[in-house]
Amino acid sequence: MTTDIRPKNIDWENLDFSYIKTDYRFISKFKEGKWDEGELTTDNQLHISEGSTALHYGQQCFEGMKAYRTKDGSINLFRPYENARRMKNSCDRLLMAPYPEDKFVEAVKKVVRANEEWVPPYGTGASLYLRPFMIGVGDNVGIKAADEYIFSIFATPVGSYFKGGMKPSNFLVSTYDRAAPRGTGAAKVGGNYAASLLPGKEAKGRSFSDAVYLDPETHTKIEEVGAANFFGITKDDVFVTPKSPSILPSITKYSLLWLAENRLNLKTYEGDVFVKDIDQFKEAGACGTAAVIAPIGGLQVDEAFHVFYSETEVGPVTKRLYNELTGIQFGEIEGPEGWIEKV
Ligand code: PLP
Ligand code: COI
């Protein structure tokens, strides 16, 4: 049972990515055209109508972000307004009532402050994962947007998303798609993740960390690595990452793109990444809030297994990107203006 865990009992260094019930979550309701003020609650159960559109038609979306404990004990959020903006885009795509972006960040801070003792200590590598989400609720049955919504944010302390964290692991190019060509791939909506459960299970069943998805239209280009974006470093030191309307625009990926260019002095390219050309890369990785940077050791493409830098060692550019990114998040390195928001 997760409910009995208290911060003093947690082995912070060995946390994985599992749900631990923390003390407070934020909840706000949209009814008759407006959001209420919202409140913190200790109740982690939702009581909703059986006619909720989230239950039948997948009218829901979510975000993923983290709070980081710094050396001086203060707490950092990383680019939270980007999450607020992306959630608005997801809401627009599914005809949901957007939650005001400044209030989103305010509510995230409230949840972190209320759960302060759950923010992992500095130096453990762990962080407090925040999960803002919105669901369509109310008494409905026809396929149409709901009139009522619930917006909530819960927090749970986490460690590595992929087993081993910053250690290389292998991935499998899937024959399935997670999103349709002009569908919802760029929105953070539950349906994309439901579609990824079977391919993810197949990949894990074959001892890979997760599935790599190709572009749904031609199946020739790399798009996503499970619930993370892809990047590769070419032999002549270009940071390359796919661009496609069916990829989730990763805040981590755009941060790495900026860091590669401005801190590591690499050239960068965002465009097509043909799977047939993967031997151009000397290093490759998956990046995201949960994944941070997970180095891709090898990639199984049909019958062929391609190794990037090494199946056991992290490449030097990947390592530098990781140090730069996590250094900023944990407050050890000065980031560009606006990247860190103090709680
Ligand atoms: N791609 C998918 C499908 C994801 O679920 C995530 C996680 O949020 C990402 C990429 C990475 O995005 P971000 O860096 O904004 O967390
Ligand atoms: C994230 O990186 O925040 C994600 O949302 C990935 C996954 C846990 C869904």
mmCIF file of C-alpha atoms and ligand atoms in Angstrom:
data_model
loop_
_atom_site.group_PDB
_atom_site.id
_atom_site.type_symbol
_atom_site.label_atom_id
_atom_site.label_comp_id
_atom_site.label_asym_id
_atom_site.label_seq_id
_atom_site.Cartn_x
_atom_site.Cartn_y
_atom_site.Cartn_z
ATOM 1 C CA MET A 1 0.000 0.000 0.000
ATOM 2 C CA THR A 2 1.369 3.363 -1.005
ATOM 3 C CA THR A 3 -0.839 5.293 1.413
ATOM 4 C CA ASP A 4 1.318 4.574 4.482
ATOM 5 C CA ILE A 5 4.528 5.966 3.035
ATOM 6 C CA ARG A 6 5.807 9.151 4.691
ATOM 7 C CA PRO A 7 8.757 11.238 3.484
ATOM 8 C CA LYS A 8 10.932 10.037 6.392
ATOM 9 C CA ASN A 9 10.559 6.422 5.164
ATOM 10 C CA ILE A 10 11.590 7.129 1.575
ATOM 11 C CA ASP A 11 14.874 5.873 0.154
ATOM 12 C CA TRP A 12 15.256 8.937 -2.106
ATOM 13 C CA GLU A 13 18.256 7.608 -4.050
ATOM 14 C CA ASN A 14 16.363 4.511 -5.155
ATOM 15 C CA LEU A 15 12.997 5.937 -6.114
ATOM 16 C CA ASP A 16 11.554 4.828 -9.418
ATOM 17 C CA PHE A 17 8.610 6.311 -11.299
ATOM 18 C CA SER A 18 5.672 5.091 -9.201
ATOM 19 C CA TYR A 19 2.686 6.747 -7.557
ATOM 20 C CA ILE A 20 3.155 7.700 -3.926
ATOM 21 C CA LYS A 21 0.233 9.503 -2.324
ATOM 22 C CA THR A 22 1.338 12.883 -1.031
ATOM 23 C CA ASP A 23 -0.657 15.093 1.326
ATOM 24 C CA TYR A 24 -2.299 17.717 -0.886
ATOM 25 C CA ARG A 25 -3.588 18.141 -4.408
ATOM 26 C CA PHE A 26 -5.232 21.160 -6.067
ATOM 27 C CA ILE A 27 -8.688 20.882 -7.553
ATOM 28 C CA SER A 28 -10.777 23.400 -9.446
ATOM 29 C CA LYS A 29 -14.132 23.012 -11.194
ATOM 30 C CA PHE A 30 -15.514 24.614 -14.347
ATOM 31 C CA LYS A 31 -19.279 25.053 -14.328
ATOM 32 C CA GLU A 32 -21.666 27.495 -16.018
ATOM 33 C CA GLY A 33 -18.867 28.967 -18.087
ATOM 34 C CA LYS A 34 -16.328 29.707 -15.368
ATOM 35 C CA TRP A 35 -13.598 28.192 -13.216
ATOM 36 C CA ASP A 36 -14.012 28.386 -9.461
ATOM 37 C CA GLU A 37 -11.172 29.566 -7.212
ATOM 38 C CA GLY A 38 -9.941 26.036 -6.619
ATOM 39 C CA GLU A 39 -8.643 24.574 -3.370
ATOM 40 C CA LEU A 40 -6.141 22.195 -1.881
ATOM 41 C CA THR A 41 -7.558 18.921 -0.653
ATOM 42 C CA THR A 42 -6.218 15.826 1.081
ATOM 43 C CA ASP A 43 -8.724 13.594 -0.764
ATOM 44 C CA ASN A 44 -7.115 11.784 -3.704
ATOM 45 C CA GLN A 45 -10.411 10.327 -4.977
ATOM 46 C CA LEU A 46 -12.591 11.959 -7.635
ATOM 47 C CA HIS A 47 -16.355 11.505 -7.570
ATOM 48 C CA ILE A 48 -17.652 12.110 -11.112
ATOM 49 C CA SER A 49 -20.753 11.422 -13.194
ATOM 50 C CA GLU A 50 -20.937 8.180 -15.147
ATOM 51 C CA GLY A 51 -21.640 10.446 -18.147
ATOM 52 C CA SER A 52 -18.247 12.197 -17.944
ATOM 53 C CA THR A 53 -16.819 12.689 -21.467
ATOM 54 C CA ALA A 54 -13.341 11.815 -20.140
ATOM 55 C CA LEU A 55 -14.603 8.281 -19.444
ATOM 56 C CA HIS A 56 -16.217 7.622 -22.821
ATOM 57 C CA TYR A 57 -14.659 9.849 -25.432
ATOM 58 C CA GLY A 58 -11.226 10.514 -23.991
ATOM 59 C CA GLN A 59 -11.901 14.206 -23.429
ATOM 60 C CA GLN A 60 -8.977 14.750 -21.096
ATOM 61 C CA CYS A 61 -5.453 16.091 -21.217
ATOM 62 C CA PHE A 62 -2.531 16.387 -18.840
ATOM 63 C CA GLU A 63 0.934 17.792 -18.213
ATOM 64 C CA GLY A 64 4.115 16.550 -16.585
ATOM 65 C CA MET A 65 6.582 18.768 -14.751
ATOM 66 C CA LYS A 66 8.933 18.613 -11.776
ATOM 67 C CA ALA A 67 9.960 20.582 -8.692
ATOM 68 C CA TYR A 68 13.689 20.411 -7.881
ATOM 69 C CA ARG A 69 15.339 20.933 -4.480
ATOM 70 C CA THR A 70 18.454 23.070 -4.761
ATOM 71 C CA LYS A 71 21.595 23.142 -2.637
ATOM 72 C CA ASP A 72 20.370 26.109 -0.554
ATOM 73 C CA GLY A 73 17.112 24.266 0.195
ATOM 74 C CA SER A 74 14.923 26.375 -2.088
ATOM 75 C CA ILE A 75 12.713 24.797 -4.747
ATOM 76 C CA ASN A 76 12.867 25.342 -8.525
ATOM 77 C CA LEU A 77 10.303 24.812 -11.237
ATOM 78 C CA PHE A 78 11.619 24.462 -14.781
ATOM 79 C CA ARG A 79 9.839 26.563 -17.451
ATOM 80 C CA PRO A 80 6.353 26.064 -15.911
ATOM 81 C CA TYR A 81 4.700 28.626 -18.198
ATOM 82 C CA GLU A 82 5.601 26.356 -21.137
ATOM 83 C CA ASN A 83 3.565 23.566 -19.530
ATOM 84 C CA ALA A 84 0.695 25.984 -18.927
ATOM 85 C CA ARG A 85 0.772 27.014 -22.585
ATOM 86 C CA ARG A 86 0.978 23.454 -23.856
ATOM 87 C CA MET A 87 -1.968 22.464 -21.694
ATOM 88 C CA LYS A 88 -3.964 25.292 -23.224
ATOM 89 C CA ASN A 89 -3.080 23.937 -26.696
ATOM 90 C CA SER A 90 -4.207 20.453 -25.654
ATOM 91 C CA CYS A 91 -7.479 21.925 -24.325
ATOM 92 C CA ASP A 92 -8.039 23.805 -27.586
ATOM 93 C CA ARG A 93 -7.494 20.606 -29.601
ATOM 94 C CA LEU A 94 -10.113 18.700 -27.552
ATOM 95 C CA LEU A 95 -12.556 21.616 -27.136
ATOM 96 C CA MET A 96 -11.990 21.783 -23.380
ATOM 97 C CA ALA A 97 -12.160 24.895 -21.197
ATOM 98 C CA PRO A 98 -8.549 26.156 -20.900
ATOM 99 C CA TYR A 99 -7.276 26.873 -17.415
ATOM 100 C CA PRO A 100 -5.747 30.395 -17.171
ATOM 101 C CA GLU A 101 -1.961 30.090 -17.613
ATOM 102 C CA ASP A 102 -0.926 32.323 -14.712
ATOM 103 C CA LYS A 103 -3.354 30.514 -12.393
ATOM 104 C CA PHE A 104 -1.924 27.201 -13.595
ATOM 105 C CA VAL A 105 1.552 28.202 -12.393
ATOM 106 C CA GLU A 106 0.148 29.645 -9.166
ATOM 107 C CA ALA A 107 -1.686 26.361 -8.477
ATOM 108 C CA VAL A 108 1.456 24.320 -9.202
ATOM 109 C CA LYS A 109 3.328 26.411 -6.631
ATOM 110 C CA LYS A 110 0.542 25.915 -4.083
ATOM 111 C CA VAL A 111 0.761 22.139 -4.498
ATOM 112 C CA VAL A 112 4.545 22.150 -4.129
ATOM 113 C CA ARG A 113 4.447 24.367 -1.025
ATOM 114 C CA ALA A 114 1.720 22.248 0.573
ATOM 115 C CA ASN A 115 3.800 19.111 -0.060
ATOM 116 C CA GLU A 116 7.179 20.671 0.786
ATOM 117 C CA GLU A 117 8.451 17.742 2.799
ATOM 118 C CA TRP A 118 7.847 15.479 -0.208
ATOM 119 C CA VAL A 119 10.313 17.413 -2.384
ATOM 120 C CA PRO A 120 13.345 15.076 -2.458
ATOM 121 C CA PRO A 121 16.571 16.327 -0.844
ATOM 122 C CA TYR A 122 19.230 17.958 -3.023
ATOM 123 C CA GLY A 123 21.864 15.542 -4.260
ATOM 124 C CA THR A 124 19.630 12.467 -4.425
ATOM 125 C CA GLY A 125 18.801 12.968 -8.112
ATOM 126 C CA ALA A 126 15.097 12.601 -7.271
ATOM 127 C CA SER A 127 12.453 15.298 -7.746
ATOM 128 C CA LEU A 128 8.778 15.974 -7.084
ATOM 129 C CA TYR A 129 6.785 15.086 -10.195
ATOM 130 C CA LEU A 130 3.706 17.221 -10.787
ATOM 131 C CA ARG A 131 0.788 15.982 -12.790
ATOM 132 C CA PRO A 132 -1.698 18.681 -13.815
ATOM 133 C CA PHE A 133 -4.673 17.145 -15.613
ATOM 134 C CA MET A 134 -8.103 18.077 -16.863
ATOM 135 C CA ILE A 135 -11.146 15.906 -17.476
ATOM 136 C CA GLY A 136 -14.501 16.530 -19.109
ATOM 137 C CA VAL A 137 -17.236 15.689 -16.594
ATOM 138 C CA GLY A 138 -21.003 16.082 -16.118
ATOM 139 C CA ASP A 139 -24.042 14.176 -17.350
ATOM 140 C CA ASN A 140 -23.458 13.486 -21.038
ATOM 141 C CA VAL A 141 -23.925 10.690 -23.506
ATOM 142 C CA GLY A 142 -23.675 12.161 -27.028
ATOM 143 C CA ILE A 143 -20.330 12.865 -28.660
ATOM 144 C CA LYS A 144 -19.848 16.516 -27.888
ATOM 145 C CA ALA A 145 -17.646 18.643 -25.676
ATOM 146 C CA ALA A 146 -18.656 18.637 -22.010
ATOM 147 C CA ASP A 147 -20.014 21.770 -20.305
ATOM 148 C CA GLU A 148 -18.198 20.926 -17.070
ATOM 149 C CA TYR A 149 -14.525 20.204 -16.323
ATOM 150 C CA ILE A 150 -12.258 19.360 -13.428
ATOM 151 C CA PHE A 151 -8.677 20.619 -13.344
ATOM 152 C CA SER A 152 -6.410 19.050 -10.763
ATOM 153 C CA ILE A 153 -2.713 18.809 -9.921
ATOM 154 C CA PHE A 154 -1.191 16.066 -7.842
ATOM 155 C CA ALA A 155 2.406 15.562 -6.786
ATOM 156 C CA THR A 156 4.470 12.432 -6.283
ATOM 157 C CA PRO A 157 8.218 12.039 -5.617
ATOM 158 C CA VAL A 158 10.043 10.222 -8.411
ATOM 159 C CA GLY A 159 13.434 8.959 -9.472
ATOM 160 C CA SER A 160 14.357 7.462 -12.847
ATOM 161 C CA TYR A 161 11.662 6.865 -15.433
ATOM 162 C CA PHE A 162 13.706 4.437 -17.496
ATOM 163 C CA LYS A 163 15.428 1.798 -15.388
ATOM 164 C CA GLY A 164 19.022 2.823 -14.790
ATOM 165 C CA GLY A 165 18.365 6.513 -15.555
ATOM 166 C CA MET A 166 21.451 7.950 -17.242
ATOM 167 C CA LYS A 167 22.625 4.523 -18.432
ATOM 168 C CA PRO A 168 22.213 3.445 -22.053
ATOM 169 C CA SER A 169 19.435 1.012 -22.859
ATOM 170 C CA ASN A 170 18.002 -0.471 -26.018
ATOM 171 C CA PHE A 171 14.795 0.418 -27.854
ATOM 172 C CA LEU A 172 12.628 -1.243 -30.492
ATOM 173 C CA VAL A 173 11.217 0.482 -33.568
ATOM 174 C CA SER A 174 7.510 -0.312 -33.408
ATOM 175 C CA THR A 175 5.246 -1.288 -36.282
ATOM 176 C CA TYR A 176 2.389 0.464 -34.448
ATOM 177 C CA ASP A 177 1.575 4.190 -34.403
ATOM 178 C CA ARG A 178 0.854 6.228 -31.286
ATOM 179 C CA ALA A 179 -0.977 9.001 -33.159
ATOM 180 C CA ALA A 180 -2.523 9.607 -36.584
ATOM 181 C CA PRO A 181 -0.931 11.916 -39.205
ATOM 182 C CA ARG A 182 -3.327 14.805 -38.597
ATOM 183 C CA GLY A 183 -4.548 13.539 -35.234
ATOM 184 C CA THR A 184 -3.650 14.431 -31.669
ATOM 185 C CA GLY A 185 0.066 13.543 -31.515
ATOM 186 C CA ALA A 186 1.091 17.121 -30.717
ATOM 187 C CA ALA A 187 -1.401 17.366 -27.851
ATOM 188 C CA LYS A 188 -0.805 15.747 -24.480
ATOM 189 C CA VAL A 189 -4.007 13.720 -24.427
ATOM 190 C CA GLY A 190 -4.626 10.335 -22.841
ATOM 191 C CA GLY A 191 -5.655 8.618 -26.085
ATOM 192 C CA ASN A 192 -2.086 8.808 -27.424
ATOM 193 C CA TYR A 193 -0.867 6.990 -24.335
ATOM 194 C CA ALA A 194 -3.635 4.364 -24.444
ATOM 195 C CA ALA A 195 -2.523 3.668 -28.034
ATOM 196 C CA SER A 196 1.069 3.240 -26.839
ATOM 197 C CA LEU A 197 0.332 0.627 -24.151
ATOM 198 C CA LEU A 198 0.393 -2.410 -26.474
ATOM 199 C CA PRO A 199 3.504 -1.409 -28.459
ATOM 200 C CA GLY A 200 5.214 -0.491 -25.156
ATOM 201 C CA LYS A 201 4.314 -3.871 -23.669
ATOM 202 C CA GLU A 202 5.588 -5.679 -26.759
ATOM 203 C CA ALA A 203 8.889 -3.802 -26.628
ATOM 204 C CA LYS A 204 9.341 -4.477 -22.891
ATOM 205 C CA GLY A 205 8.362 -8.119 -23.422
ATOM 206 C CA ARG A 206 11.334 -8.373 -25.783
ATOM 207 C CA SER A 207 13.628 -6.763 -23.162
ATOM 208 C CA PHE A 208 13.721 -3.324 -24.757
ATOM 209 C CA SER A 209 13.160 -0.197 -22.651
ATOM 210 C CA ASP A 210 10.318 1.045 -24.829
ATOM 211 C CA ALA A 211 8.991 1.445 -28.370
ATOM 212 C CA VAL A 212 10.283 3.992 -30.873
ATOM 213 C CA TYR A 213 7.529 5.352 -33.120
ATOM 214 C CA LEU A 214 7.991 6.235 -36.763
ATOM 215 C CA ASP A 215 5.982 8.902 -38.574
ATOM 216 C CA PRO A 216 2.476 7.502 -39.044
ATOM 217 C CA GLU A 217 2.220 8.610 -42.672
ATOM 218 C CA THR A 218 5.263 6.951 -44.287
ATOM 219 C CA HIS A 219 6.871 4.875 -41.526
ATOM 220 C CA THR A 220 10.310 6.026 -42.613
ATOM 221 C CA LYS A 221 11.165 8.715 -40.032
ATOM 222 C CA ILE A 222 11.822 8.564 -36.298
ATOM 223 C CA GLU A 223 9.253 10.489 -34.231
ATOM 224 C CA GLU A 224 9.074 9.608 -30.531
ATOM 225 C CA VAL A 225 10.828 7.321 -28.051
ATOM 226 C CA GLY A 226 8.021 6.027 -25.827
ATOM 227 C CA ALA A 227 6.885 9.057 -23.827
ATOM 228 C CA ALA A 228 9.921 11.124 -24.789
ATOM 229 C CA ASN A 229 11.384 12.936 -27.802
ATOM 230 C CA PHE A 230 14.379 11.696 -29.813
ATOM 231 C CA PHE A 231 17.689 13.433 -30.376
ATOM 232 C CA GLY A 232 20.862 12.313 -32.093
ATOM 233 C CA ILE A 233 24.387 13.719 -32.362
ATOM 234 C CA THR A 234 25.881 13.291 -35.823
ATOM 235 C CA LYS A 235 29.469 12.294 -36.446
ATOM 236 C CA ASP A 236 30.217 15.934 -37.290
ATOM 237 C CA ASP A 237 28.612 17.194 -34.047
ATOM 238 C CA VAL A 238 25.174 18.377 -35.130
ATOM 239 C CA PHE A 239 22.338 18.053 -32.583
ATOM 240 C CA VAL A 240 19.472 16.600 -34.629
ATOM 241 C CA THR A 241 15.876 16.156 -33.546
ATOM 242 C CA PRO A 242 12.728 15.278 -35.497
ATOM 243 C CA LYS A 243 10.109 17.846 -36.473
ATOM 244 C CA SER A 244 6.607 16.621 -37.182
ATOM 245 C CA PRO A 245 3.020 17.633 -36.419
ATOM 246 C CA SER A 246 2.423 14.289 -34.692
ATOM 247 C CA ILE A 247 5.240 14.704 -32.124
ATOM 248 C CA LEU A 248 4.587 16.176 -28.687
ATOM 249 C CA PRO A 249 6.613 19.427 -28.577
ATOM 250 C CA SER A 250 8.888 18.536 -25.686
ATOM 251 C CA ILE A 251 9.949 21.375 -23.396
ATOM 252 C CA THR A 252 13.067 19.381 -22.513
ATOM 253 C CA LYS A 253 13.904 18.862 -26.196
ATOM 254 C CA TYR A 254 13.644 22.576 -27.021
ATOM 255 C CA SER A 255 15.745 23.346 -23.956
ATOM 256 C CA LEU A 256 18.417 20.873 -25.124
ATOM 257 C CA LEU A 257 18.304 22.342 -28.613
ATOM 258 C CA TRP A 258 19.040 25.758 -27.135
ATOM 259 C CA LEU A 259 21.765 24.423 -24.823
ATOM 260 C CA ALA A 260 23.406 22.461 -27.655
ATOM 261 C CA GLU A 261 23.627 25.608 -29.733
ATOM 262 C CA ASN A 262 24.425 28.185 -27.075
ATOM 263 C CA ARG A 263 26.345 26.307 -24.403
ATOM 264 C CA LEU A 264 27.961 23.446 -26.322
ATOM 265 C CA ASN A 265 28.469 25.402 -29.554
ATOM 266 C CA LEU A 266 27.000 22.630 -31.678
ATOM 267 C CA LYS A 267 25.100 23.121 -34.882
ATOM 268 C CA THR A 268 21.458 22.091 -34.559
ATOM 269 C CA TYR A 269 18.877 20.735 -36.966
ATOM 270 C CA GLU A 270 15.176 20.089 -36.431
ATOM 271 C CA GLY A 271 13.694 18.151 -39.346
ATOM 272 C CA ASP A 272 13.270 14.700 -40.878
ATOM 273 C CA VAL A 273 15.227 11.889 -39.223
ATOM 274 C CA PHE A 274 15.091 8.949 -41.600
ATOM 275 C CA VAL A 275 15.475 5.635 -39.865
ATOM 276 C CA LYS A 276 17.541 4.363 -42.805
ATOM 277 C CA ASP A 277 20.146 7.053 -41.987
ATOM 278 C CA ILE A 278 20.647 6.311 -38.290
ATOM 279 C CA ASP A 279 24.286 5.391 -38.791
ATOM 280 C CA GLN A 280 24.935 9.144 -39.197
ATOM 281 C CA PHE A 281 24.561 9.399 -35.389
ATOM 282 C CA LYS A 282 27.414 8.711 -33.019
ATOM 283 C CA GLU A 283 25.113 9.277 -30.022
ATOM 284 C CA ALA A 284 21.357 9.193 -29.497
ATOM 285 C CA GLY A 285 18.974 9.743 -26.618
ATOM 286 C CA ALA A 286 15.412 10.101 -25.393
ATOM 287 C CA CYS A 287 14.492 13.298 -23.575
ATOM 288 C CA GLY A 288 11.548 14.494 -21.543
ATOM 289 C CA THR A 289 10.509 15.645 -18.091
ATOM 290 C CA ALA A 290 10.120 12.121 -16.735
ATOM 291 C CA ALA A 291 12.917 10.601 -18.830
ATOM 292 C CA VAL A 292 15.305 13.588 -18.361
ATOM 293 C CA ILE A 293 17.923 12.199 -20.793
ATOM 294 C CA ALA A 294 17.970 8.463 -21.361
ATOM 295 C CA PRO A 295 20.850 7.481 -23.640
ATOM 296 C CA ILE A 296 19.843 5.084 -26.426
ATOM 297 C CA GLY A 297 22.430 2.316 -26.525
ATOM 298 C CA GLY A 298 21.013 0.352 -29.415
ATOM 299 C CA LEU A 299 18.000 0.448 -31.696
ATOM 300 C CA GLN A 300 16.318 -2.604 -33.169
ATOM 301 C CA VAL A 301 14.976 -1.816 -36.654
ATOM 302 C CA ASP A 302 13.239 -4.861 -38.133
ATOM 303 C CA GLU A 303 15.935 -7.550 -38.122
ATOM 304 C CA ALA A 304 18.871 -5.146 -37.748
ATOM 305 C CA PHE A 305 20.297 -3.964 -34.403
ATOM 306 C CA HIS A 306 22.121 -0.648 -34.550
ATOM 307 C CA VAL A 307 24.431 0.464 -31.730
ATOM 308 C CA PHE A 308 25.045 4.209 -31.339
ATOM 309 C CA TYR A 309 27.838 5.218 -28.955
ATOM 310 C CA SER A 310 27.863 2.110 -26.780
ATOM 311 C CA GLU A 311 25.423 -0.237 -25.066
ATOM 312 C CA THR A 312 27.084 0.425 -21.704
ATOM 313 C CA GLU A 313 28.803 3.844 -21.807
ATOM 314 C CA VAL A 314 27.234 7.284 -22.126
ATOM 315 C CA GLY A 315 28.556 9.386 -25.012
ATOM 316 C CA PRO A 316 30.417 12.603 -24.138
ATOM 317 C CA VAL A 317 27.977 15.017 -25.812
ATOM 318 C CA THR A 318 24.969 13.345 -24.173
ATOM 319 C CA LYS A 319 26.766 13.592 -20.833
ATOM 320 C CA ARG A 320 27.491 17.304 -21.306
ATOM 321 C CA LEU A 321 23.886 18.001 -22.289
ATOM 322 C CA TYR A 322 22.677 16.095 -19.229
ATOM 323 C CA ASN A 323 25.010 17.991 -16.897
ATOM 324 C CA GLU A 324 23.978 21.330 -18.359
ATOM 325 C CA LEU A 325 20.223 20.590 -18.210
ATOM 326 C CA THR A 326 20.137 19.055 -14.728
ATOM 327 C CA GLY A 327 22.641 21.655 -13.475
ATOM 328 C CA ILE A 328 20.149 24.382 -14.409
ATOM 329 C CA GLN A 329 17.160 22.491 -13.009
ATOM 330 C CA PHE A 330 18.828 21.860 -9.639
ATOM 331 C CA GLY A 331 20.161 25.412 -9.487
ATOM 332 C CA GLU A 332 23.883 24.626 -9.860
ATOM 333 C CA ILE A 333 24.246 26.376 -13.221
ATOM 334 C CA GLU A 334 22.732 29.682 -14.273
ATOM 335 C CA GLY A 335 20.086 29.090 -16.938
ATOM 336 C CA PRO A 336 18.751 31.487 -19.557
ATOM 337 C CA GLU A 337 16.415 34.141 -18.228
ATOM 338 C CA GLY A 338 12.972 32.821 -17.345
ATOM 339 C CA TRP A 339 13.827 29.124 -17.256
ATOM 340 C CA ILE A 340 13.761 28.846 -13.470
ATOM 341 C CA GLU A 341 10.742 29.839 -11.451
ATOM 342 C CA LYS A 342 11.241 29.822 -7.705
ATOM 343 C CA VAL A 343 8.422 28.269 -5.672
HETATM 344 N N1 PLP B 1 6.860 12.985 -25.947
HETATM 345 C C1 PLP B 1 5.859 12.410 -25.261
HETATM 346 C C2 PLP B 1 4.933 11.502 -25.992
HETATM 347 C C3 PLP B 1 5.711 12.682 -23.886
HETATM 348 O O1 PLP B 1 4.743 12.103 -23.188
HETATM 349 C C4 PLP B 1 6.612 13.558 -23.250
HETATM 350 C C5 PLP B 1 6.457 13.884 -21.833
HETATM 351 O O2 PLP B 1 5.957 14.899 -21.469
HETATM 352 C C6 PLP B 1 7.635 14.132 -24.013
HETATM 353 C C7 PLP B 1 7.725 13.827 -25.346
HETATM 354 C C8 PLP B 1 8.601 15.083 -23.383
HETATM 355 O O3 PLP B 1 8.035 16.333 -23.188
HETATM 356 P P1 PLP B 1 8.565 17.298 -22.051
HETATM 357 O O4 PLP B 1 10.018 17.464 -22.281
HETATM 358 O O5 PLP B 1 7.826 18.559 -22.254
HETATM 359 O O6 PLP B 1 8.270 16.627 -20.775
HETATM 360 C C1 COI B 2 6.510 13.409 -18.724
HETATM 361 O O1 COI B 2 7.674 13.302 -19.118
HETATM 362 O O2 COI B 2 6.168 14.259 -17.917
HETATM 363 C C2 COI B 2 5.482 12.511 -19.197
HETATM 364 O O3 COI B 2 4.356 12.937 -19.221
HETATM 365 C C3 COI B 2 5.861 11.172 -19.599
HETATM 366 C C4 COI B 2 5.001 10.048 -19.093
HETATM 367 C C5 COI B 2 5.185 9.710 -17.675
HETATM 368 C C6 COI B 2 3.599 10.119 -19.541
#
